[in-house]
């Protein structure tokens, strides 16, 4: 059971994440949900807010992961900056998620943009937020004993080595185990939800824009009437 939960499942989630993105690109070029002219203004704002918030959260968590010691926080000033960026990013991403999901979930949209996986995405975001708050205010985690670094960070780093370390999660408190399971499920279903389209849309648009640009020094061809 230890190997299944903390070795097999994370690698399976990562494989689903990679294969899912290839499938989405071949299936609909990440066009399942796009913020086009027909999209509600609130949802367009929500899409932009969610992108900015998610980028801030990912940057803050990766920085914390890379800079933290085996059982300690980063330096005090640096850690305060990380926390401030993460808090602001969480607020922005939460507002964006509400604007994106709630109107279609309670209304009757003209096109079926809500899939079964989309319907569980918002609860998953809430679960991720609650587990993050719970481990953030863990009274047993202090500057001299950073529980997140001792459990989640140690386990996650080991997945990219030849010797995965599931023991770090087996002996972790329940809330840290719940946090790990929520993140694994979120990674596994990500490519199959509208969130993948929302985050991939500007990247895909930029790639198409670059491909459509003529080479330097070569004028763009004019279309005949």
PDB file of N, CA and C in Angstrom, residues 131-211:
ATOM      1  N   UNK A 131      -6.419  22.436   2.285  1.00  0.00           N
ATOM      2  CA  UNK A 131      -5.275  21.672   2.789  1.00  0.00           C
ATOM      3  C   UNK A 131      -4.035  22.549   2.897  1.00  0.00           C
ATOM      4  N   UNK A 132      -3.897  23.506   1.977  1.00  0.00           N
ATOM      5  CA  UNK A 132      -2.759  24.428   2.054  1.00  0.00           C
ATOM      6  C   UNK A 132      -2.859  25.293   3.304  1.00  0.00           C
ATOM      7  N   UNK A 133      -4.052  25.789   3.594  1.00  0.00           N
ATOM      8  CA  UNK A 133      -4.241  26.609   4.793  1.00  0.00           C
ATOM      9  C   UNK A 133      -3.972  25.781   6.046  1.00  0.00           C
ATOM     10  N   UNK A 134      -4.435  24.513   6.035  1.00  0.00           N
ATOM     11  CA  UNK A 134      -4.256  23.658   7.206  1.00  0.00           C
ATOM     12  C   UNK A 134      -2.786  23.404   7.508  1.00  0.00           C
ATOM     13  N   UNK A 135      -1.983  23.102   6.488  1.00  0.00           N
ATOM     14  CA  UNK A 135      -0.571  22.838   6.762  1.00  0.00           C
ATOM     15  C   UNK A 135       0.193  24.140   7.008  1.00  0.00           C
ATOM     16  N   UNK A 136      -0.337  25.248   6.490  1.00  0.00           N
ATOM     17  CA  UNK A 136       0.318  26.533   6.735  1.00  0.00           C
ATOM     18  C   UNK A 136       0.239  26.910   8.207  1.00  0.00           C
ATOM     19  N   UNK A 137      -0.881  26.594   8.825  1.00  0.00           N
ATOM     20  CA  UNK A 137      -1.089  26.950  10.232  1.00  0.00           C
ATOM     21  C   UNK A 137      -0.953  25.738  11.154  1.00  0.00           C
ATOM     22  N   UNK A 138      -0.189  24.745  10.721  1.00  0.00           N
ATOM     23  CA  UNK A 138       0.076  23.585  11.562  1.00  0.00           C
ATOM     24  C   UNK A 138       0.889  24.037  12.773  1.00  0.00           C
ATOM     25  N   UNK A 139       0.367  23.873  13.988  1.00  0.00           N
ATOM     26  CA  UNK A 139       1.098  24.349  15.172  1.00  0.00           C
ATOM     27  C   UNK A 139       2.394  23.584  15.428  1.00  0.00           C
ATOM     28  N   UNK A 140       2.510  22.382  14.861  1.00  0.00           N
ATOM     29  CA  UNK A 140       3.722  21.588  15.052  1.00  0.00           C
ATOM     30  C   UNK A 140       4.805  21.897  14.024  1.00  0.00           C
ATOM     31  N   UNK A 141       4.508  22.811  13.095  1.00  0.00           N
ATOM     32  CA  UNK A 141       5.485  23.204  12.094  1.00  0.00           C
ATOM     33  C   UNK A 141       6.024  24.577  12.461  1.00  0.00           C
ATOM     34  N   UNK A 142       7.333  24.672  12.659  1.00  0.00           N
ATOM     35  CA  UNK A 142       7.957  25.918  13.079  1.00  0.00           C
ATOM     36  C   UNK A 142       9.173  26.196  12.221  1.00  0.00           C
ATOM     37  N   UNK A 143       9.842  27.273  12.530  1.00  0.00           N
ATOM     38  CA  UNK A 143      11.032  27.643  11.765  1.00  0.00           C
ATOM     39  C   UNK A 143      12.123  26.594  11.880  1.00  0.00           C
ATOM     40  N   UNK A 144      12.186  25.934  13.031  1.00  0.00           N
ATOM     41  CA  UNK A 144      13.219  24.917  13.244  1.00  0.00           C
ATOM     42  C   UNK A 144      12.763  23.521  12.836  1.00  0.00           C
ATOM     43  N   UNK A 145      11.517  23.390  12.467  1.00  0.00           N
ATOM     44  CA  UNK A 145      10.994  22.099  12.041  1.00  0.00           C
ATOM     45  C   UNK A 145       9.893  22.287  11.028  1.00  0.00           C
ATOM     46  N   UNK A 146      10.262  22.512   9.778  1.00  0.00           N
ATOM     47  CA  UNK A 146       9.324  22.813   8.707  1.00  0.00           C
ATOM     48  C   UNK A 146       8.727  21.499   8.205  1.00  0.00           C
ATOM     49  N   UNK A 147       7.498  21.172   8.667  1.00  0.00           N
ATOM     50  CA  UNK A 147       6.894  19.891   8.354  1.00  0.00           C
ATOM     51  C   UNK A 147       6.716  19.675   6.845  1.00  0.00           C
ATOM     52  N   UNK A 148       6.402  20.739   6.119  1.00  0.00           N
ATOM     53  CA  UNK A 148       6.214  20.603   4.675  1.00  0.00           C
ATOM     54  C   UNK A 148       7.501  20.152   4.000  1.00  0.00           C
ATOM     55  N   UNK A 149       8.633  20.718   4.422  1.00  0.00           N
ATOM     56  CA  UNK A 149       9.923  20.324   3.857  1.00  0.00           C
ATOM     57  C   UNK A 149      10.278  18.896   4.254  1.00  0.00           C
ATOM     58  N   UNK A 150       9.931  18.508   5.470  1.00  0.00           N
ATOM     59  CA  UNK A 150      10.270  17.180   5.955  1.00  0.00           C
ATOM     60  C   UNK A 150       9.435  16.089   5.305  1.00  0.00           C
ATOM     61  N   UNK A 151       8.235  16.427   4.833  1.00  0.00           N
ATOM     62  CA  UNK A 151       7.312  15.422   4.288  1.00  0.00           C
ATOM     63  C   UNK A 151       7.116  15.598   2.782  1.00  0.00           C
ATOM     64  N   UNK A 152       6.295  16.577   2.390  1.00  0.00           N
ATOM     65  CA  UNK A 152       5.926  16.746   0.986  1.00  0.00           C
ATOM     66  C   UNK A 152       7.126  17.044   0.094  1.00  0.00           C
ATOM     67  N   UNK A 153       7.985  17.974   0.537  1.00  0.00           N
ATOM     68  CA  UNK A 153       9.120  18.352  -0.305  1.00  0.00           C
ATOM     69  C   UNK A 153      10.113  17.198  -0.444  1.00  0.00           C
ATOM     70  N   UNK A 154      10.392  16.510   0.671  1.00  0.00           N
ATOM     71  CA  UNK A 154      11.326  15.380   0.633  1.00  0.00           C
ATOM     72  C   UNK A 154      10.807  14.280  -0.283  1.00  0.00           C
ATOM     73  N   UNK A 155       9.524  13.960  -0.159  1.00  0.00           N
ATOM     74  CA  UNK A 155       8.916  12.925  -1.006  1.00  0.00           C
ATOM     75  C   UNK A 155       8.914  13.343  -2.475  1.00  0.00           C
ATOM     76  N   UNK A 156       8.526  14.597  -2.759  1.00  0.00           N
ATOM     77  CA  UNK A 156       8.422  15.050  -4.141  1.00  0.00           C
ATOM     78  C   UNK A 156       9.792  15.072  -4.817  1.00  0.00           C
ATOM     79  N   UNK A 157      10.800  15.581  -4.120  1.00  0.00           N
ATOM     80  CA  UNK A 157      12.138  15.594  -4.710  1.00  0.00           C
ATOM     81  C   UNK A 157      12.628  14.183  -5.018  1.00  0.00           C
ATOM     82  N   UNK A 158      12.311  13.232  -4.145  1.00  0.00           N
ATOM     83  CA  UNK A 158      12.810  11.868  -4.329  1.00  0.00           C
ATOM     84  C   UNK A 158      12.206  11.186  -5.551  1.00  0.00           C
ATOM     85  N   UNK A 159      11.049  11.665  -6.024  1.00  0.00           N
ATOM     86  CA  UNK A 159      10.412  11.051  -7.192  1.00  0.00           C
ATOM     87  C   UNK A 159      11.239  11.249  -8.452  1.00  0.00           C
ATOM     88  N   UNK A 160      12.138  12.233  -8.449  1.00  0.00           N
ATOM     89  CA  UNK A 160      12.958  12.518  -9.613  1.00  0.00           C
ATOM     90  C   UNK A 160      14.371  11.964  -9.448  1.00  0.00           C
ATOM     91  N   UNK A 161      14.516  11.015  -8.535  1.00  0.00           N
ATOM     92  CA  UNK A 161      15.792  10.334  -8.328  1.00  0.00           C
ATOM     93  C   UNK A 161      15.588   8.842  -8.559  1.00  0.00           C
ATOM     94  N   UNK A 162      16.670   8.101  -8.448  1.00  0.00           N
ATOM     95  CA  UNK A 162      16.583   6.645  -8.611  1.00  0.00           C
ATOM     96  C   UNK A 162      16.095   5.951  -7.347  1.00  0.00           C
ATOM     97  N   UNK A 163      15.916   6.726  -6.271  1.00  0.00           N
ATOM     98  CA  UNK A 163      15.510   6.125  -5.000  1.00  0.00           C
ATOM     99  C   UNK A 163      14.353   6.922  -4.399  1.00  0.00           C
ATOM    100  N   UNK A 164      13.113   6.678  -4.853  1.00  0.00           N
ATOM    101  CA  UNK A 164      11.957   7.365  -4.259  1.00  0.00           C
ATOM    102  C   UNK A 164      11.857   7.088  -2.760  1.00  0.00           C
ATOM    103  N   UNK A 165      11.357   8.062  -2.023  1.00  0.00           N
ATOM    104  CA  UNK A 165      11.313   7.978  -0.565  1.00  0.00           C
ATOM    105  C   UNK A 165       9.869   8.071  -0.062  1.00  0.00           C
ATOM    106  N   UNK A 166       9.089   6.981  -0.183  1.00  0.00           N
ATOM    107  CA  UNK A 166       7.699   7.036   0.284  1.00  0.00           C
ATOM    108  C   UNK A 166       7.580   7.119   1.793  1.00  0.00           C
ATOM    109  N   UNK A 167       8.642   6.734   2.527  1.00  0.00           N
ATOM    110  CA  UNK A 167       8.566   6.768   3.985  1.00  0.00           C
ATOM    111  C   UNK A 167       8.304   8.172   4.511  1.00  0.00           C
ATOM    112  N   UNK A 168       8.727   9.192   3.779  1.00  0.00           N
ATOM    113  CA  UNK A 168       8.497  10.564   4.233  1.00  0.00           C
ATOM    114  C   UNK A 168       7.021  10.883   4.333  1.00  0.00           C
ATOM    115  N   UNK A 169       6.178  10.239   3.494  1.00  0.00           N
ATOM    116  CA  UNK A 169       4.741  10.481   3.530  1.00  0.00           C
ATOM    117  C   UNK A 169       4.012   9.467   4.402  1.00  0.00           C
ATOM    118  N   UNK A 170       4.544   8.274   4.510  1.00  0.00           N
ATOM    119  CA  UNK A 170       3.886   7.249   5.335  1.00  0.00           C
ATOM    120  C   UNK A 170       3.788   7.705   6.780  1.00  0.00           C
ATOM    121  N   UNK A 171       4.830   8.343   7.279  1.00  0.00           N
ATOM    122  CA  UNK A 171       4.861   8.781   8.674  1.00  0.00           C
ATOM    123  C   UNK A 171       4.440  10.247   8.839  1.00  0.00           C
ATOM    124  N   UNK A 172       3.947  10.854   7.770  1.00  0.00           N
ATOM    125  CA  UNK A 172       3.504  12.248   7.842  1.00  0.00           C
ATOM    126  C   UNK A 172       2.121  12.330   8.477  1.00  0.00           C
ATOM    127  N   UNK A 173       1.776  13.462   9.112  1.00  0.00           N
ATOM    128  CA  UNK A 173       0.415  13.648   9.629  1.00  0.00           C
ATOM    129  C   UNK A 173      -0.613  13.548   8.502  1.00  0.00           C
ATOM    130  N   UNK A 174      -1.855  13.260   8.879  1.00  0.00           N
ATOM    131  CA  UNK A 174      -2.905  13.001   7.888  1.00  0.00           C
ATOM    132  C   UNK A 174      -3.101  14.165   6.936  1.00  0.00           C
ATOM    133  N   UNK A 175      -3.043  15.410   7.411  1.00  0.00           N
ATOM    134  CA  UNK A 175      -3.331  16.555   6.553  1.00  0.00           C
ATOM    135  C   UNK A 175      -2.293  16.672   5.442  1.00  0.00           C
ATOM    136  N   UNK A 176      -1.043  16.265   5.714  1.00  0.00           N
ATOM    137  CA  UNK A 176      -0.006  16.305   4.688  1.00  0.00           C
ATOM    138  C   UNK A 176      -0.223  15.188   3.667  1.00  0.00           C
ATOM    139  N   UNK A 177      -0.685  14.039   4.135  1.00  0.00           N
ATOM    140  CA  UNK A 177      -1.031  12.960   3.210  1.00  0.00           C
ATOM    141  C   UNK A 177      -2.207  13.369   2.325  1.00  0.00           C
ATOM    142  N   UNK A 178      -3.218  14.003   2.939  1.00  0.00           N
ATOM    143  CA  UNK A 178      -4.368  14.470   2.160  1.00  0.00           C
ATOM    144  C   UNK A 178      -3.933  15.498   1.120  1.00  0.00           C
ATOM    145  N   UNK A 179      -3.037  16.385   1.496  1.00  0.00           N
ATOM    146  CA  UNK A 179      -2.519  17.388   0.561  1.00  0.00           C
ATOM    147  C   UNK A 179      -1.840  16.713  -0.628  1.00  0.00           C
ATOM    148  N   UNK A 180      -1.018  15.715  -0.369  1.00  0.00           N
ATOM    149  CA  UNK A 180      -0.345  15.005  -1.451  1.00  0.00           C
ATOM    150  C   UNK A 180      -1.318  14.304  -2.380  1.00  0.00           C
ATOM    151  N   UNK A 181      -2.350  13.660  -1.823  1.00  0.00           N
ATOM    152  CA  UNK A 181      -3.329  12.961  -2.651  1.00  0.00           C
ATOM    153  C   UNK A 181      -4.148  13.931  -3.493  1.00  0.00           C
ATOM    154  N   UNK A 182      -4.518  15.072  -2.920  1.00  0.00           N
ATOM    155  CA  UNK A 182      -5.274  16.079  -3.667  1.00  0.00           C
ATOM    156  C   UNK A 182      -4.450  16.597  -4.840  1.00  0.00           C
ATOM    157  N   UNK A 183      -3.183  16.890  -4.612  1.00  0.00           N
ATOM    158  CA  UNK A 183      -2.327  17.392  -5.684  1.00  0.00           C
ATOM    159  C   UNK A 183      -2.129  16.349  -6.776  1.00  0.00           C
ATOM    160  N   UNK A 184      -1.993  15.077  -6.391  1.00  0.00           N
ATOM    161  CA  UNK A 184      -1.828  14.029  -7.397  1.00  0.00           C
ATOM    162  C   UNK A 184      -3.066  13.906  -8.278  1.00  0.00           C
ATOM    163  N   UNK A 185      -4.243  13.922  -7.665  1.00  0.00           N
ATOM    164  CA  UNK A 185      -5.476  13.838  -8.445  1.00  0.00           C
ATOM    165  C   UNK A 185      -5.622  15.044  -9.356  1.00  0.00           C
ATOM    166  N   UNK A 186      -5.269  16.212  -8.851  1.00  0.00           N
ATOM    167  CA  UNK A 186      -5.373  17.437  -9.630  1.00  0.00           C
ATOM    168  C   UNK A 186      -4.452  17.387 -10.852  1.00  0.00           C
ATOM    169  N   UNK A 187      -3.228  16.903 -10.665  1.00  0.00           N
ATOM    170  CA  UNK A 187      -2.290  16.771 -11.785  1.00  0.00           C
ATOM    171  C   UNK A 187      -2.816  15.769 -12.805  1.00  0.00           C
ATOM    172  N   UNK A 188      -3.405  14.662 -12.340  1.00  0.00           N
ATOM    173  CA  UNK A 188      -3.875  13.610 -13.239  1.00  0.00           C
ATOM    174  C   UNK A 188      -5.020  14.077 -14.134  1.00  0.00           C
ATOM    175  N   UNK A 189      -5.957  14.873 -13.599  1.00  0.00           N
ATOM    176  CA  UNK A 189      -7.131  15.269 -14.388  1.00  0.00           C
ATOM    177  C   UNK A 189      -6.936  16.604 -15.101  1.00  0.00           C
ATOM    178  N   UNK A 190      -5.855  17.316 -14.798  1.00  0.00           N
ATOM    179  CA  UNK A 190      -5.648  18.665 -15.345  1.00  0.00           C
ATOM    180  C   UNK A 190      -5.821  18.754 -16.859  1.00  0.00           C
ATOM    181  N   UNK A 191      -5.174  17.899 -17.672  1.00  0.00           N
ATOM    182  CA  UNK A 191      -5.266  18.082 -19.127  1.00  0.00           C
ATOM    183  C   UNK A 191      -6.666  17.885 -19.685  1.00  0.00           C
ATOM    184  N   UNK A 192      -7.546  17.215 -18.937  1.00  0.00           N
ATOM    185  CA  UNK A 192      -8.868  16.872 -19.453  1.00  0.00           C
ATOM    186  C   UNK A 192      -9.948  17.861 -19.003  1.00  0.00           C
ATOM    187  N   UNK A 193      -9.540  18.952 -18.380  1.00  0.00           N
ATOM    188  CA  UNK A 193     -10.480  19.958 -17.916  1.00  0.00           C
ATOM    189  C   UNK A 193     -10.292  21.257 -18.687  1.00  0.00           C
ATOM    190  N   UNK A 194     -11.196  22.197 -18.466  1.00  0.00           N
ATOM    191  CA  UNK A 194     -11.078  23.485 -19.142  1.00  0.00           C
ATOM    192  C   UNK A 194      -9.872  24.283 -18.644  1.00  0.00           C
ATOM    193  N   UNK A 195      -9.333  23.930 -17.481  1.00  0.00           N
ATOM    194  CA  UNK A 195      -8.184  24.660 -16.974  1.00  0.00           C
ATOM    195  C   UNK A 195      -6.995  24.533 -17.915  1.00  0.00           C
ATOM    196  N   UNK A 196      -6.817  23.340 -18.519  1.00  0.00           N
ATOM    197  CA  UNK A 196      -5.725  23.172 -19.466  1.00  0.00           C
ATOM    198  C   UNK A 196      -5.900  24.100 -20.655  1.00  0.00           C
ATOM    199  N   UNK A 197      -7.147  24.261 -21.112  1.00  0.00           N
ATOM    200  CA  UNK A 197      -7.409  25.163 -22.237  1.00  0.00           C
ATOM    201  C   UNK A 197      -7.146  26.608 -21.849  1.00  0.00           C
ATOM    202  N   UNK A 198      -7.557  26.971 -20.641  1.00  0.00           N
ATOM    203  CA  UNK A 198      -7.418  28.362 -20.206  1.00  0.00           C
ATOM    204  C   UNK A 198      -5.948  28.755 -20.109  1.00  0.00           C
ATOM    205  N   UNK A 199      -5.111  27.879 -19.556  1.00  0.00           N
ATOM    206  CA  UNK A 199      -3.697  28.200 -19.412  1.00  0.00           C
ATOM    207  C   UNK A 199      -2.927  28.025 -20.718  1.00  0.00           C
ATOM    208  N   UNK A 200      -3.366  27.066 -21.565  1.00  0.00           N
ATOM    209  CA  UNK A 200      -2.647  26.823 -22.813  1.00  0.00           C
ATOM    210  C   UNK A 200      -3.054  27.787 -23.914  1.00  0.00           C
ATOM    211  N   UNK A 201      -4.212  28.428 -23.774  1.00  0.00           N
ATOM    212  CA  UNK A 201      -4.717  29.296 -24.840  1.00  0.00           C
ATOM    213  C   UNK A 201      -3.731  30.396 -25.237  1.00  0.00           C
ATOM    214  N   UNK A 202      -3.177  31.189 -24.303  1.00  0.00           N
ATOM    215  CA  UNK A 202      -2.238  32.239 -24.732  1.00  0.00           C
ATOM    216  C   UNK A 202      -0.961  31.682 -25.344  1.00  0.00           C
ATOM    217  N   UNK A 203      -0.495  30.515 -24.844  1.00  0.00           N
ATOM    218  CA  UNK A 203       0.715  29.908 -25.407  1.00  0.00           C
ATOM    219  C   UNK A 203       0.448  29.452 -26.835  1.00  0.00           C
ATOM    220  N   UNK A 204      -0.689  28.774 -27.030  1.00  0.00           N
ATOM    221  CA  UNK A 204      -1.035  28.290 -28.365  1.00  0.00           C
ATOM    222  C   UNK A 204      -1.271  29.460 -29.309  1.00  0.00           C
ATOM    223  N   UNK A 205      -1.894  30.535 -28.824  1.00  0.00           N
ATOM    224  CA  UNK A 205      -2.117  31.722 -29.653  1.00  0.00           C
ATOM    225  C   UNK A 205      -0.784  32.343 -30.064  1.00  0.00           C
ATOM    226  N   UNK A 206       0.181  32.400 -29.129  1.00  0.00           N
ATOM    227  CA  UNK A 206       1.480  32.972 -29.434  1.00  0.00           C
ATOM    228  C   UNK A 206       2.209  32.133 -30.478  1.00  0.00           C
ATOM    229  N   UNK A 207       2.127  30.796 -30.359  1.00  0.00           N
ATOM    230  CA  UNK A 207       2.781  29.925 -31.336  1.00  0.00           C
ATOM    231  C   UNK A 207       2.180  30.134 -32.728  1.00  0.00           C
ATOM    232  N   UNK A 208       0.851  30.204 -32.801  1.00  0.00           N
ATOM    233  CA  UNK A 208       0.214  30.427 -34.100  1.00  0.00           C
ATOM    234  C   UNK A 208       0.590  31.788 -34.654  1.00  0.00           C
ATOM    235  N   UNK A 209       0.704  32.791 -33.784  1.00  0.00           N
ATOM    236  CA  UNK A 209       1.074  34.134 -34.242  1.00  0.00           C
ATOM    237  C   UNK A 209       2.495  34.132 -34.805  1.00  0.00           C
ATOM    238  N   UNK A 210       3.404  33.435 -34.140  1.00  0.00           N
ATOM    239  CA  UNK A 210       4.780  33.376 -34.623  1.00  0.00           C
ATOM    240  C   UNK A 210       4.854  32.652 -35.961  1.00  0.00           C
ATOM    241  N   UNK A 211       4.108  31.564 -36.087  1.00  0.00           N
ATOM    242  CA  UNK A 211       4.124  30.805 -37.329  1.00  0.00           C
ATOM    243  C   UNK A 211       3.545  31.594 -38.496  1.00  0.00           C
TER     244      UNK A 211
END
